[in-house]
PDB file of N, CA, C and O and ligand atoms in Angstrom:
ATOM      1  N   VAL M   1     106.843  95.388 113.940  1.00  0.00           N
ATOM      2  CA  VAL M   1     107.081  93.981 113.589  1.00  0.00           C
ATOM      3  C   VAL M   1     108.524  93.816 113.146  1.00  0.00           C
ATOM      4  O   VAL M   1     109.039  94.596 112.366  1.00  0.00           O
ATOM      5  N   SER M   2     109.173  92.797 113.656  1.00  0.00           N
ATOM      6  CA  SER M   2     110.524  92.496 113.220  1.00  0.00           C
ATOM      7  C   SER M   2     110.564  91.051 112.753  1.00  0.00           C
ATOM      8  O   SER M   2     109.540  90.390 112.671  1.00  0.00           O
ATOM      9  N   ALA M   3     111.739  90.572 112.428  1.00  0.00           N
ATOM     10  CA  ALA M   3     111.847  89.221 111.882  1.00  0.00           C
ATOM     11  C   ALA M   3     112.702  88.361 112.802  1.00  0.00           C
ATOM     12  O   ALA M   3     113.702  88.815 113.351  1.00  0.00           O
ATOM     13  N   CYS M   4     112.280  87.113 112.928  1.00  0.00           N
ATOM     14  CA  CYS M   4     113.050  86.161 113.719  1.00  0.00           C
ATOM     15  C   CYS M   4     114.426  85.976 113.095  1.00  0.00           C
ATOM     16  O   CYS M   4     114.531  85.744 111.892  1.00  0.00           O
ATOM     17  N   ARG M   5     115.453  86.051 113.908  1.00  0.00           N
ATOM     18  CA  ARG M   5     116.792  85.894 113.368  1.00  0.00           C
ATOM     19  C   ARG M   5     117.082  84.459 112.974  1.00  0.00           C
ATOM     20  O   ARG M   5     118.019  84.195 112.234  1.00  0.00           O
ATOM     21  N   SER M   6     116.284  83.543 113.478  1.00  0.00           N
ATOM     22  CA  SER M   6     116.524  82.136 113.163  1.00  0.00           C
ATOM     23  C   SER M   6     115.800  81.703 111.894  1.00  0.00           C
ATOM     24  O   SER M   6     116.379  81.084 111.027  1.00  0.00           O
ATOM     25  N   CYS M   7     114.500  82.022 111.802  1.00  0.00           N
ATOM     26  CA  CYS M   7     113.723  81.491 110.687  1.00  0.00           C
ATOM     27  C   CYS M   7     113.139  82.575 109.794  1.00  0.00           C
ATOM     28  O   CYS M   7     112.557  82.261 108.776  1.00  0.00           O
ATOM     29  N   GLY M   8     113.271  83.837 110.182  1.00  0.00           N
ATOM     30  CA  GLY M   8     112.798  84.921 109.338  1.00  0.00           C
ATOM     31  C   GLY M   8     111.326  85.216 109.458  1.00  0.00           C
ATOM     32  O   GLY M   8     110.816  86.113 108.776  1.00  0.00           O
ATOM     33  N   ALA M   9     110.612  84.503 110.309  1.00  0.00           N
ATOM     34  CA  ALA M   9     109.187  84.756 110.470  1.00  0.00           C
ATOM     35  C   ALA M   9     108.961  86.111 111.125  1.00  0.00           C
ATOM     36  O   ALA M   9     109.783  86.565 111.922  1.00  0.00           O
ATOM     37  N   PRO M  10     107.839  86.765 110.770  1.00  0.00           N
ATOM     38  CA  PRO M  10     107.537  88.035 111.432  1.00  0.00           C
ATOM     39  C   PRO M  10     107.181  87.808 112.898  1.00  0.00           C
ATOM     40  O   PRO M  10     106.370  86.945 113.218  1.00  0.00           O
ATOM     41  N   ILE M  11     107.780  88.567 113.753  1.00  0.00           N
ATOM     42  CA  ILE M  11     107.520  88.426 115.181  1.00  0.00           C
ATOM     43  C   ILE M  11     107.325  89.782 115.826  1.00  0.00           C
ATOM     44  O   ILE M  11     107.757  90.813 115.292  1.00  0.00           O
ATOM     45  N   LEU M  12     106.656  89.758 116.943  1.00  0.00           N
ATOM     46  CA  LEU M  12     106.507  90.935 117.792  1.00  0.00           C
ATOM     47  C   LEU M  12     107.311  90.689 119.064  1.00  0.00           C
ATOM     48  O   LEU M  12     107.313  89.577 119.596  1.00  0.00           O
ATOM     49  N   TRP M  13     107.958  91.725 119.536  1.00  0.00           N
ATOM     50  CA  TRP M  13     108.629  91.598 120.823  1.00  0.00           C
ATOM     51  C   TRP M  13     107.723  92.151 121.904  1.00  0.00           C
ATOM     52  O   TRP M  13     107.131  93.224 121.758  1.00  0.00           O
ATOM     53  N   ALA M  14     107.623  91.421 122.965  1.00  0.00           N
ATOM     54  CA  ALA M  14     106.868  91.883 124.121  1.00  0.00           C
ATOM     55  C   ALA M  14     107.713  91.610 125.353  1.00  0.00           C
ATOM     56  O   ALA M  14     108.765  90.977 125.268  1.00  0.00           O
ATOM     57  N   VAL M  15     107.268  92.118 126.462  1.00  0.00           N
ATOM     58  CA  VAL M  15     107.952  91.804 127.711  1.00  0.00           C
ATOM     59  C   VAL M  15     106.977  91.112 128.642  1.00  0.00           C
ATOM     60  O   VAL M  15     105.773  91.388 128.627  1.00  0.00           O
ATOM     61  N   THR M  16     107.498  90.208 129.426  1.00  0.00           N
ATOM     62  CA  THR M  16     106.652  89.556 130.414  1.00  0.00           C
ATOM     63  C   THR M  16     106.478  90.494 131.604  1.00  0.00           C
ATOM     64  O   THR M  16     107.234  91.459 131.757  1.00  0.00           O
ATOM     65  N   PRO M  17     105.494  90.213 132.455  1.00  0.00           N
ATOM     66  CA  PRO M  17     105.370  91.041 133.659  1.00  0.00           C
ATOM     67  C   PRO M  17     106.658  91.046 134.478  1.00  0.00           C
ATOM     68  O   PRO M  17     106.918  91.989 135.221  1.00  0.00           O
ATOM     69  N   GLY M  18     107.477  90.012 134.332  1.00  0.00           N
ATOM     70  CA  GLY M  18     108.748  89.969 135.028  1.00  0.00           C
ATOM     71  C   GLY M  18     109.870  90.716 134.322  1.00  0.00           C
ATOM     72  O   GLY M  18     110.989  90.754 134.805  1.00  0.00           O
ATOM     73  N   GLY M  19     109.557  91.277 133.147  1.00  0.00           N
ATOM     74  CA  GLY M  19     110.525  92.113 132.467  1.00  0.00           C
ATOM     75  C   GLY M  19     111.398  91.404 131.455  1.00  0.00           C
ATOM     76  O   GLY M  19     112.323  92.000 130.908  1.00  0.00           O
ATOM     77  N   ARG M  20     111.098  90.140 131.165  1.00  0.00           N
ATOM     78  CA  ARG M  20     111.893  89.431 130.156  1.00  0.00           C
ATOM     79  C   ARG M  20     111.297  89.652 128.783  1.00  0.00           C
ATOM     80  O   ARG M  20     110.084  89.643 128.608  1.00  0.00           O
ATOM     81  N   ARG M  21     112.156  89.838 127.795  1.00  0.00           N
ATOM     82  CA  ARG M  21     111.681  89.997 126.421  1.00  0.00           C
ATOM     83  C   ARG M  21     111.355  88.640 125.837  1.00  0.00           C
ATOM     84  O   ARG M  21     112.142  87.711 125.971  1.00  0.00           O
ATOM     85  N   ILE M  22     110.205  88.543 125.193  1.00  0.00           N
ATOM     86  CA  ILE M  22     109.850  87.298 124.519  1.00  0.00           C
ATOM     87  C   ILE M  22     109.327  87.615 123.135  1.00  0.00           C
ATOM     88  O   ILE M  22     108.660  88.633 122.924  1.00  0.00           O
ATOM     89  N   PRO M  23     109.618  86.755 122.163  1.00  0.00           N
ATOM     90  CA  PRO M  23     109.102  86.931 120.808  1.00  0.00           C
ATOM     91  C   PRO M  23     107.745  86.251 120.661  1.00  0.00           C
ATOM     92  O   PRO M  23     107.542  85.146 121.164  1.00  0.00           O
ATOM     93  N   LEU M  24     106.840  86.930 119.979  1.00  0.00           N
ATOM     94  CA  LEU M  24     105.528  86.359 119.698  1.00  0.00           C
ATOM     95  C   LEU M  24     105.338  86.285 118.202  1.00  0.00           C
ATOM     96  O   LEU M  24     105.817  87.156 117.466  1.00  0.00           O
ATOM     97  N   ASP M  25     104.620  85.286 117.736  1.00  0.00           N
ATOM     98  CA  ASP M  25     104.243  85.265 116.331  1.00  0.00           C
ATOM     99  C   ASP M  25     103.448  86.533 116.034  1.00  0.00           C
ATOM    100  O   ASP M  25     102.543  86.902 116.793  1.00  0.00           O
ATOM    101  N   ALA M  26     103.771  87.198 114.937  1.00  0.00           N
ATOM    102  CA  ALA M  26     103.143  88.487 114.648  1.00  0.00           C
ATOM    103  C   ALA M  26     101.662  88.344 114.348  1.00  0.00           C
ATOM    104  O   ALA M  26     100.889  89.273 114.596  1.00  0.00           O
ATOM    105  N   ASP M  27     101.265  87.211 113.813  1.00  0.00           N
ATOM    106  CA  ASP M  27      99.859  87.008 113.502  1.00  0.00           C
ATOM    107  C   ASP M  27      99.128  86.449 114.710  1.00  0.00           C
ATOM    108  O   ASP M  27      99.536  85.435 115.262  1.00  0.00           O
ATOM    109  N   PRO M  28      98.049  87.097 115.120  1.00  0.00           N
ATOM    110  CA  PRO M  28      97.275  86.550 116.244  1.00  0.00           C
ATOM    111  C   PRO M  28      96.775  85.150 115.913  1.00  0.00           C
ATOM    112  O   PRO M  28      96.533  84.820 114.751  1.00  0.00           O
ATOM    113  N   ASP M  29      96.637  84.340 116.943  1.00  0.00           N
ATOM    114  CA  ASP M  29      96.170  82.971 116.775  1.00  0.00           C
ATOM    115  C   ASP M  29      95.205  82.672 117.915  1.00  0.00           C
ATOM    116  O   ASP M  29      95.557  82.801 119.085  1.00  0.00           O
ATOM    117  N   ASP M  30      93.987  82.296 117.547  1.00  0.00           N
ATOM    118  CA  ASP M  30      92.975  82.021 118.572  1.00  0.00           C
ATOM    119  C   ASP M  30      93.422  80.939 119.541  1.00  0.00           C
ATOM    120  O   ASP M  30      92.939  80.863 120.667  1.00  0.00           O
ATOM    121  N   ALA M  31      94.334  80.097 119.097  1.00  0.00           N
ATOM    122  CA  ALA M  31      94.805  79.023 119.963  1.00  0.00           C
ATOM    123  C   ALA M  31      95.922  79.480 120.897  1.00  0.00           C
ATOM    124  O   ALA M  31      96.388  78.717 121.723  1.00  0.00           O
ATOM    125  N   GLY M  32      96.329  80.722 120.745  1.00  0.00           N
ATOM    126  CA  GLY M  32      97.414  81.216 121.588  1.00  0.00           C
ATOM    127  C   GLY M  32      96.964  81.421 123.021  1.00  0.00           C
ATOM    128  O   GLY M  32      95.774  81.434 123.323  1.00  0.00           O
ATOM    129  N   ASN M  33      97.929  81.584 123.894  1.00  0.00           N
ATOM    130  CA  ASN M  33      97.605  81.782 125.301  1.00  0.00           C
ATOM    131  C   ASN M  33      98.213  83.064 125.842  1.00  0.00           C
ATOM    132  O   ASN M  33      98.368  83.223 127.036  1.00  0.00           O
ATOM    133  N   ILE M  34      98.540  83.971 124.947  1.00  0.00           N
ATOM    134  CA  ILE M  34      99.166  85.220 125.372  1.00  0.00           C
ATOM    135  C   ILE M  34      98.383  86.387 124.782  1.00  0.00           C
ATOM    136  O   ILE M  34      98.071  86.406 123.603  1.00  0.00           O
ATOM    137  N   ALA M  35      98.027  87.331 125.625  1.00  0.00           N
ATOM    138  CA  ALA M  35      97.408  88.575 125.183  1.00  0.00           C
ATOM    139  C   ALA M  35      98.385  89.704 125.460  1.00  0.00           C
ATOM    140  O   ALA M  35      99.255  89.596 126.320  1.00  0.00           O
ATOM    141  N   LEU M  36      98.230  90.774 124.717  1.00  0.00           N
ATOM    142  CA  LEU M  36      99.110  91.913 124.922  1.00  0.00           C
ATOM    143  C   LEU M  36      98.375  93.016 125.667  1.00  0.00           C
ATOM    144  O   LEU M  36      97.299  93.435 125.262  1.00  0.00           O
ATOM    145  N   ASP M  37      98.986  93.480 126.738  1.00  0.00           N
ATOM    146  CA  ASP M  37      98.484  94.636 127.450  1.00  0.00           C
ATOM    147  C   ASP M  37      99.273  95.839 126.964  1.00  0.00           C
ATOM    148  O   ASP M  37     100.454  95.986 127.271  1.00  0.00           O
ATOM    149  N   THR M  38      98.629  96.644 126.147  1.00  0.00           N
ATOM    150  CA  THR M  38      99.331  97.780 125.558  1.00  0.00           C
ATOM    151  C   THR M  38      98.955  99.080 126.253  1.00  0.00           C
ATOM    152  O   THR M  38      99.099 100.161 125.696  1.00  0.00           O
ATOM    153  N   SER M  39      98.482  98.975 127.487  1.00  0.00           N
ATOM    154  CA  SER M  39      98.067 100.180 128.190  1.00  0.00           C
ATOM    155  C   SER M  39      99.257 100.994 128.679  1.00  0.00           C
ATOM    156  O   SER M  39      99.118 102.155 129.029  1.00  0.00           O
ATOM    157  N   SER M  40     100.436 100.347 128.713  1.00  0.00           N
ATOM    158  CA  SER M  40     101.624 101.114 129.074  1.00  0.00           C
ATOM    159  C   SER M  40     102.496 101.254 127.838  1.00  0.00           C
ATOM    160  O   SER M  40     102.137 100.815 126.752  1.00  0.00           O
ATOM    161  N   LEU M  41     103.657 101.859 127.992  1.00  0.00           N
ATOM    162  CA  LEU M  41     104.494 102.116 126.824  1.00  0.00           C
ATOM    163  C   LEU M  41     104.996 100.827 126.194  1.00  0.00           C
ATOM    164  O   LEU M  41     105.133 100.738 124.987  1.00  0.00           O
ATOM    165  N   LYS M  42     105.285  99.847 127.026  1.00  0.00           N
ATOM    166  CA  LYS M  42     105.744  98.572 126.502  1.00  0.00           C
ATOM    167  C   LYS M  42     104.556  97.650 126.296  1.00  0.00           C
ATOM    168  O   LYS M  42     103.576  97.718 127.034  1.00  0.00           O
ATOM    169  N   ALA M  43     104.648  96.783 125.311  1.00  0.00           N
ATOM    170  CA  ALA M  43     103.640  95.735 125.139  1.00  0.00           C
ATOM    171  C   ALA M  43     103.964  94.630 126.125  1.00  0.00           C
ATOM    172  O   ALA M  43     105.010  93.990 126.037  1.00  0.00           O
ATOM    173  N   VAL M  44     103.080  94.438 127.078  1.00  0.00           N
ATOM    174  CA  VAL M  44     103.322  93.437 128.111  1.00  0.00           C
ATOM    175  C   VAL M  44     102.559  92.170 127.759  1.00  0.00           C
ATOM    176  O   VAL M  44     101.354  92.204 127.501  1.00  0.00           O
ATOM    177  N   ALA M  45     103.280  91.057 127.728  1.00  0.00           N
ATOM    178  CA  ALA M  45     102.669  89.775 127.413  1.00  0.00           C
ATOM    179  C   ALA M  45     101.991  89.231 128.667  1.00  0.00           C
ATOM    180  O   ALA M  45     102.627  89.055 129.699  1.00  0.00           O
ATOM    181  N   VAL M  46     100.715  88.991 128.552  1.00  0.00           N
ATOM    182  CA  VAL M  46      99.940  88.473 129.675  1.00  0.00           C
ATOM    183  C   VAL M  46      99.481  87.076 129.311  1.00  0.00           C
ATOM    184  O   VAL M  46      98.821  86.880 128.283  1.00  0.00           O
ATOM    185  N   PHE M  47      99.843  86.114 130.131  1.00  0.00           N
ATOM    186  CA  PHE M  47      99.421  84.748 129.844  1.00  0.00           C
ATOM    187  C   PHE M  47      97.953  84.591 130.223  1.00  0.00           C
ATOM    188  O   PHE M  47      97.549  84.928 131.334  1.00  0.00           O
ATOM    189  N   VAL M  48      97.179  84.117 129.291  1.00  0.00           N
ATOM    190  CA  VAL M  48      95.737  84.020 129.460  1.00  0.00           C
ATOM    191  C   VAL M  48      95.369  82.556 129.656  1.00  0.00           C
ATOM    192  O   VAL M  48      95.667  81.722 128.812  1.00  0.00           O
ATOM    193  N   ALA M  49      94.750  82.270 130.756  1.00  0.00           N
ATOM    194  CA  ALA M  49      94.431  80.881 131.057  1.00  0.00           C
ATOM    195  C   ALA M  49      92.995  80.523 130.696  1.00  0.00           C
ATOM    196  O   ALA M  49      92.691  79.374 130.427  1.00  0.00           O
ATOM    197  N   ASP M  50      92.120  81.518 130.674  1.00  0.00           N
ATOM    198  CA  ASP M  50      90.713  81.179 130.497  1.00  0.00           C
ATOM    199  C   ASP M  50      90.436  80.745 129.070  1.00  0.00           C
ATOM    200  O   ASP M  50      91.003  81.254 128.122  1.00  0.00           O
ATOM    201  N   ALA M  51      89.569  79.807 128.920  1.00  0.00           N
ATOM    202  CA  ALA M  51      89.202  79.319 127.595  1.00  0.00           C
ATOM    203  C   ALA M  51      87.736  79.620 127.302  1.00  0.00           C
ATOM    204  O   ALA M  51      87.180  79.126 126.336  1.00  0.00           O
ATOM    205  N   ASP M  52      87.111  80.426 128.127  1.00  0.00           N
ATOM    206  CA  ASP M  52      85.678  80.646 127.964  1.00  0.00           C
ATOM    207  C   ASP M  52      85.349  81.925 127.200  1.00  0.00           C
ATOM    208  O   ASP M  52      84.194  82.305 127.082  1.00  0.00           O
ATOM    209  N   GLY M  53      86.385  82.597 126.683  1.00  0.00           N
ATOM    210  CA  GLY M  53      86.127  83.725 125.829  1.00  0.00           C
ATOM    211  C   GLY M  53      85.795  85.018 126.539  1.00  0.00           C
ATOM    212  O   GLY M  53      85.382  85.986 125.901  1.00  0.00           O
ATOM    213  N   THR M  54      85.986  85.070 127.844  1.00  0.00           N
ATOM    214  CA  THR M  54      85.696  86.330 128.523  1.00  0.00           C
ATOM    215  C   THR M  54      86.758  87.376 128.227  1.00  0.00           C
ATOM    216  O   THR M  54      86.491  88.561 128.309  1.00  0.00           O
ATOM    217  N   ASP M  55      87.947  86.924 127.895  1.00  0.00           N
ATOM    218  CA  ASP M  55      89.006  87.858 127.508  1.00  0.00           C
ATOM    219  C   ASP M  55      89.017  87.914 125.991  1.00  0.00           C
ATOM    220  O   ASP M  55      89.376  86.946 125.327  1.00  0.00           O
ATOM    221  N   THR M  56      88.599  89.032 125.440  1.00  0.00           N
ATOM    222  CA  THR M  56      88.399  89.103 123.991  1.00  0.00           C
ATOM    223  C   THR M  56      89.582  89.722 123.258  1.00  0.00           C
ATOM    224  O   THR M  56      89.490  89.983 122.067  1.00  0.00           O
ATOM    225  N   ARG M  57      90.670  89.959 123.985  1.00  0.00           N
ATOM    226  CA  ARG M  57      91.825  90.511 123.287  1.00  0.00           C
ATOM    227  C   ARG M  57      92.385  89.478 122.317  1.00  0.00           C
ATOM    228  O   ARG M  57      92.236  88.275 122.525  1.00  0.00           O
ATOM    229  N   PRO M  58      93.033  89.949 121.252  1.00  0.00           N
ATOM    230  CA  PRO M  58      93.669  88.997 120.340  1.00  0.00           C
ATOM    231  C   PRO M  58      94.682  88.138 121.088  1.00  0.00           C
ATOM    232  O   PRO M  58      95.365  88.616 121.995  1.00  0.00           O
ATOM    233  N   ARG M  59      94.727  86.873 120.700  1.00  0.00           N
ATOM    234  CA  ARG M  59      95.668  85.943 121.330  1.00  0.00           C
ATOM    235  C   ARG M  59      96.867  85.766 120.421  1.00  0.00           C
ATOM    236  O   ARG M  59      96.732  85.694 119.207  1.00  0.00           O
ATOM    237  N   TYR M  60      97.990  85.632 121.068  1.00  0.00           N
ATOM    238  CA  TYR M  60      99.225  85.368 120.342  1.00  0.00           C
ATOM    239  C   TYR M  60      99.873  84.112 120.876  1.00  0.00           C
ATOM    240  O   TYR M  60      99.635  83.713 122.017  1.00  0.00           O
ATOM    241  N   ARG M  61     100.726  83.550 120.050  1.00  0.00           N
ATOM    242  CA  ARG M  61     101.506  82.399 120.489  1.00  0.00           C
ATOM    243  C   ARG M  61     102.961  82.820 120.629  1.00  0.00           C
ATOM    244  O   ARG M  61     103.465  83.610 119.844  1.00  0.00           O
ATOM    245  N   SER M  62     103.613  82.251 121.608  1.00  0.00           N
ATOM    246  CA  SER M  62     105.045  82.488 121.755  1.00  0.00           C
ATOM    247  C   SER M  62     105.775  81.945 120.542  1.00  0.00           C
ATOM    248  O   SER M  62     105.538  80.814 120.128  1.00  0.00           O
ATOM    249  N   HIS M  63     106.675  82.736 120.003  1.00  0.00           N
ATOM    250  CA  HIS M  63     107.450  82.214 118.880  1.00  0.00           C
ATOM    251  C   HIS M  63     108.416  81.130 119.344  1.00  0.00           C
ATOM    252  O   HIS M  63     108.874  80.334 118.540  1.00  0.00           O
ATOM    253  N   PHE M  64     108.717  81.094 120.636  1.00  0.00           N
ATOM    254  CA  PHE M  64     109.528  79.993 121.152  1.00  0.00           C
ATOM    255  C   PHE M  64     108.872  78.661 120.821  1.00  0.00           C
ATOM    256  O   PHE M  64     109.534  77.664 120.576  1.00  0.00           O
ATOM    257  N   ALA M  65     107.528  78.651 120.833  1.00  0.00           N
ATOM    258  CA  ALA M  65     106.811  77.399 120.645  1.00  0.00           C
ATOM    259  C   ALA M  65     106.700  77.028 119.169  1.00  0.00           C
ATOM    260  O   ALA M  65     106.594  75.857 118.835  1.00  0.00           O
ATOM    261  N   SER M  66     106.698  78.024 118.298  1.00  0.00           N
ATOM    262  CA  SER M  66     106.404  77.723 116.897  1.00  0.00           C
ATOM    263  C   SER M  66     107.619  77.816 115.987  1.00  0.00           C
ATOM    264  O   SER M  66     107.557  77.391 114.843  1.00  0.00           O
ATOM    265  N   CYS M  67     108.699  78.370 116.472  1.00  0.00           N
ATOM    266  CA  CYS M  67     109.861  78.564 115.597  1.00  0.00           C
ATOM    267  C   CYS M  67     110.452  77.223 115.183  1.00  0.00           C
ATOM    268  O   CYS M  67     110.755  76.390 116.039  1.00  0.00           O
ATOM    269  N   PRO M  68     110.625  77.008 113.873  1.00  0.00           N
ATOM    270  CA  PRO M  68     111.229  75.738 113.446  1.00  0.00           C
ATOM    271  C   PRO M  68     112.700  75.651 113.840  1.00  0.00           C
ATOM    272  O   PRO M  68     113.280  74.572 113.807  1.00  0.00           O
ATOM    273  N   GLN M  69     113.258  76.780 114.220  1.00  0.00           N
ATOM    274  CA  GLN M  69     114.670  76.798 114.633  1.00  0.00           C
ATOM    275  C   GLN M  69     114.765  76.985 116.149  1.00  0.00           C
ATOM    276  O   GLN M  69     115.721  77.566 116.656  1.00  0.00           O
ATOM    277  N   ALA M  70     113.762  76.512 116.866  1.00  0.00           N
ATOM    278  CA  ALA M  70     113.680  76.818 118.295  1.00  0.00           C
ATOM    279  C   ALA M  70     114.905  76.357 119.068  1.00  0.00           C
ATOM    280  O   ALA M  70     115.236  76.930 120.101  1.00  0.00           O
ATOM    281  N   GLU M  71     115.577  75.326 118.560  1.00  0.00           N
ATOM    282  CA  GLU M  71     116.774  74.900 119.272  1.00  0.00           C
ATOM    283  C   GLU M  71     117.751  76.056 119.433  1.00  0.00           C
ATOM    284  O   GLU M  71     118.454  76.158 120.428  1.00  0.00           O
ATOM    285  N   GLY M  72     117.791  76.899 118.418  1.00  0.00           N
ATOM    286  CA  GLY M  72     118.724  78.017 118.475  1.00  0.00           C
ATOM    287  C   GLY M  72     118.406  79.000 119.594  1.00  0.00           C
ATOM    288  O   GLY M  72     119.291  79.691 120.082  1.00  0.00           O
ATOM    289  N   TRP M  73     117.138  79.052 119.979  1.00  0.00           N
ATOM    290  CA  TRP M  73     116.746  79.978 121.042  1.00  0.00           C
ATOM    291  C   TRP M  73     117.277  79.535 122.396  1.00  0.00           C
ATOM    292  O   TRP M  73     117.362  80.313 123.318  1.00  0.00           O
ATOM    293  N   ARG M  74     117.558  78.261 122.509  1.00  0.00           N
ATOM    294  CA  ARG M  74     117.901  77.761 123.844  1.00  0.00           C
ATOM    295  C   ARG M  74     119.325  78.129 124.226  1.00  0.00           C
ATOM    296  O   ARG M  74     119.668  78.099 125.387  1.00  0.00           O
ATOM    297  N   ARG M  75     120.145  78.436 123.221  1.00  0.00           N
ATOM    298  CA  ARG M  75     121.465  78.956 123.577  1.00  0.00           C
ATOM    299  C   ARG M  75     121.260  80.338 124.151  1.00  0.00           C
ATOM    300  O   ARG M  75     120.586  81.164 123.551  1.00  0.00           O
ATOM    301  N   SER M  76     121.815  80.617 125.275  1.00  0.00           N
ATOM    302  CA  SER M  76     121.591  81.952 125.812  1.00  0.00           C
ATOM    303  C   SER M  76     122.796  82.532 126.506  1.00  0.00           C
ATOM    304  O   SER M  76     123.862  82.147 126.457  1.00  0.00           O
TER     305      SER M  76
HETATM  306 ZN1   ZN U 101     111.879  81.712 114.346  1.00  0.00          ZN
END
């Protein structure tokens, strides 16, 4: 777990299947749409579309969506 450089919130870094690093809120959230596939060395963020509960992995939310300083993320 590390801390967001913008707001200091605890975040997890994951990578998308496309290889981009994305920050996730460290605390799982049932309303999130991202699950982590930790079967490989990297934590891969998998976007979960189903809402019927067949995927029982913990859900996370992108910190891009929840960061109060999200404007700062858009500079790249
Ligand atoms: Zn933040």
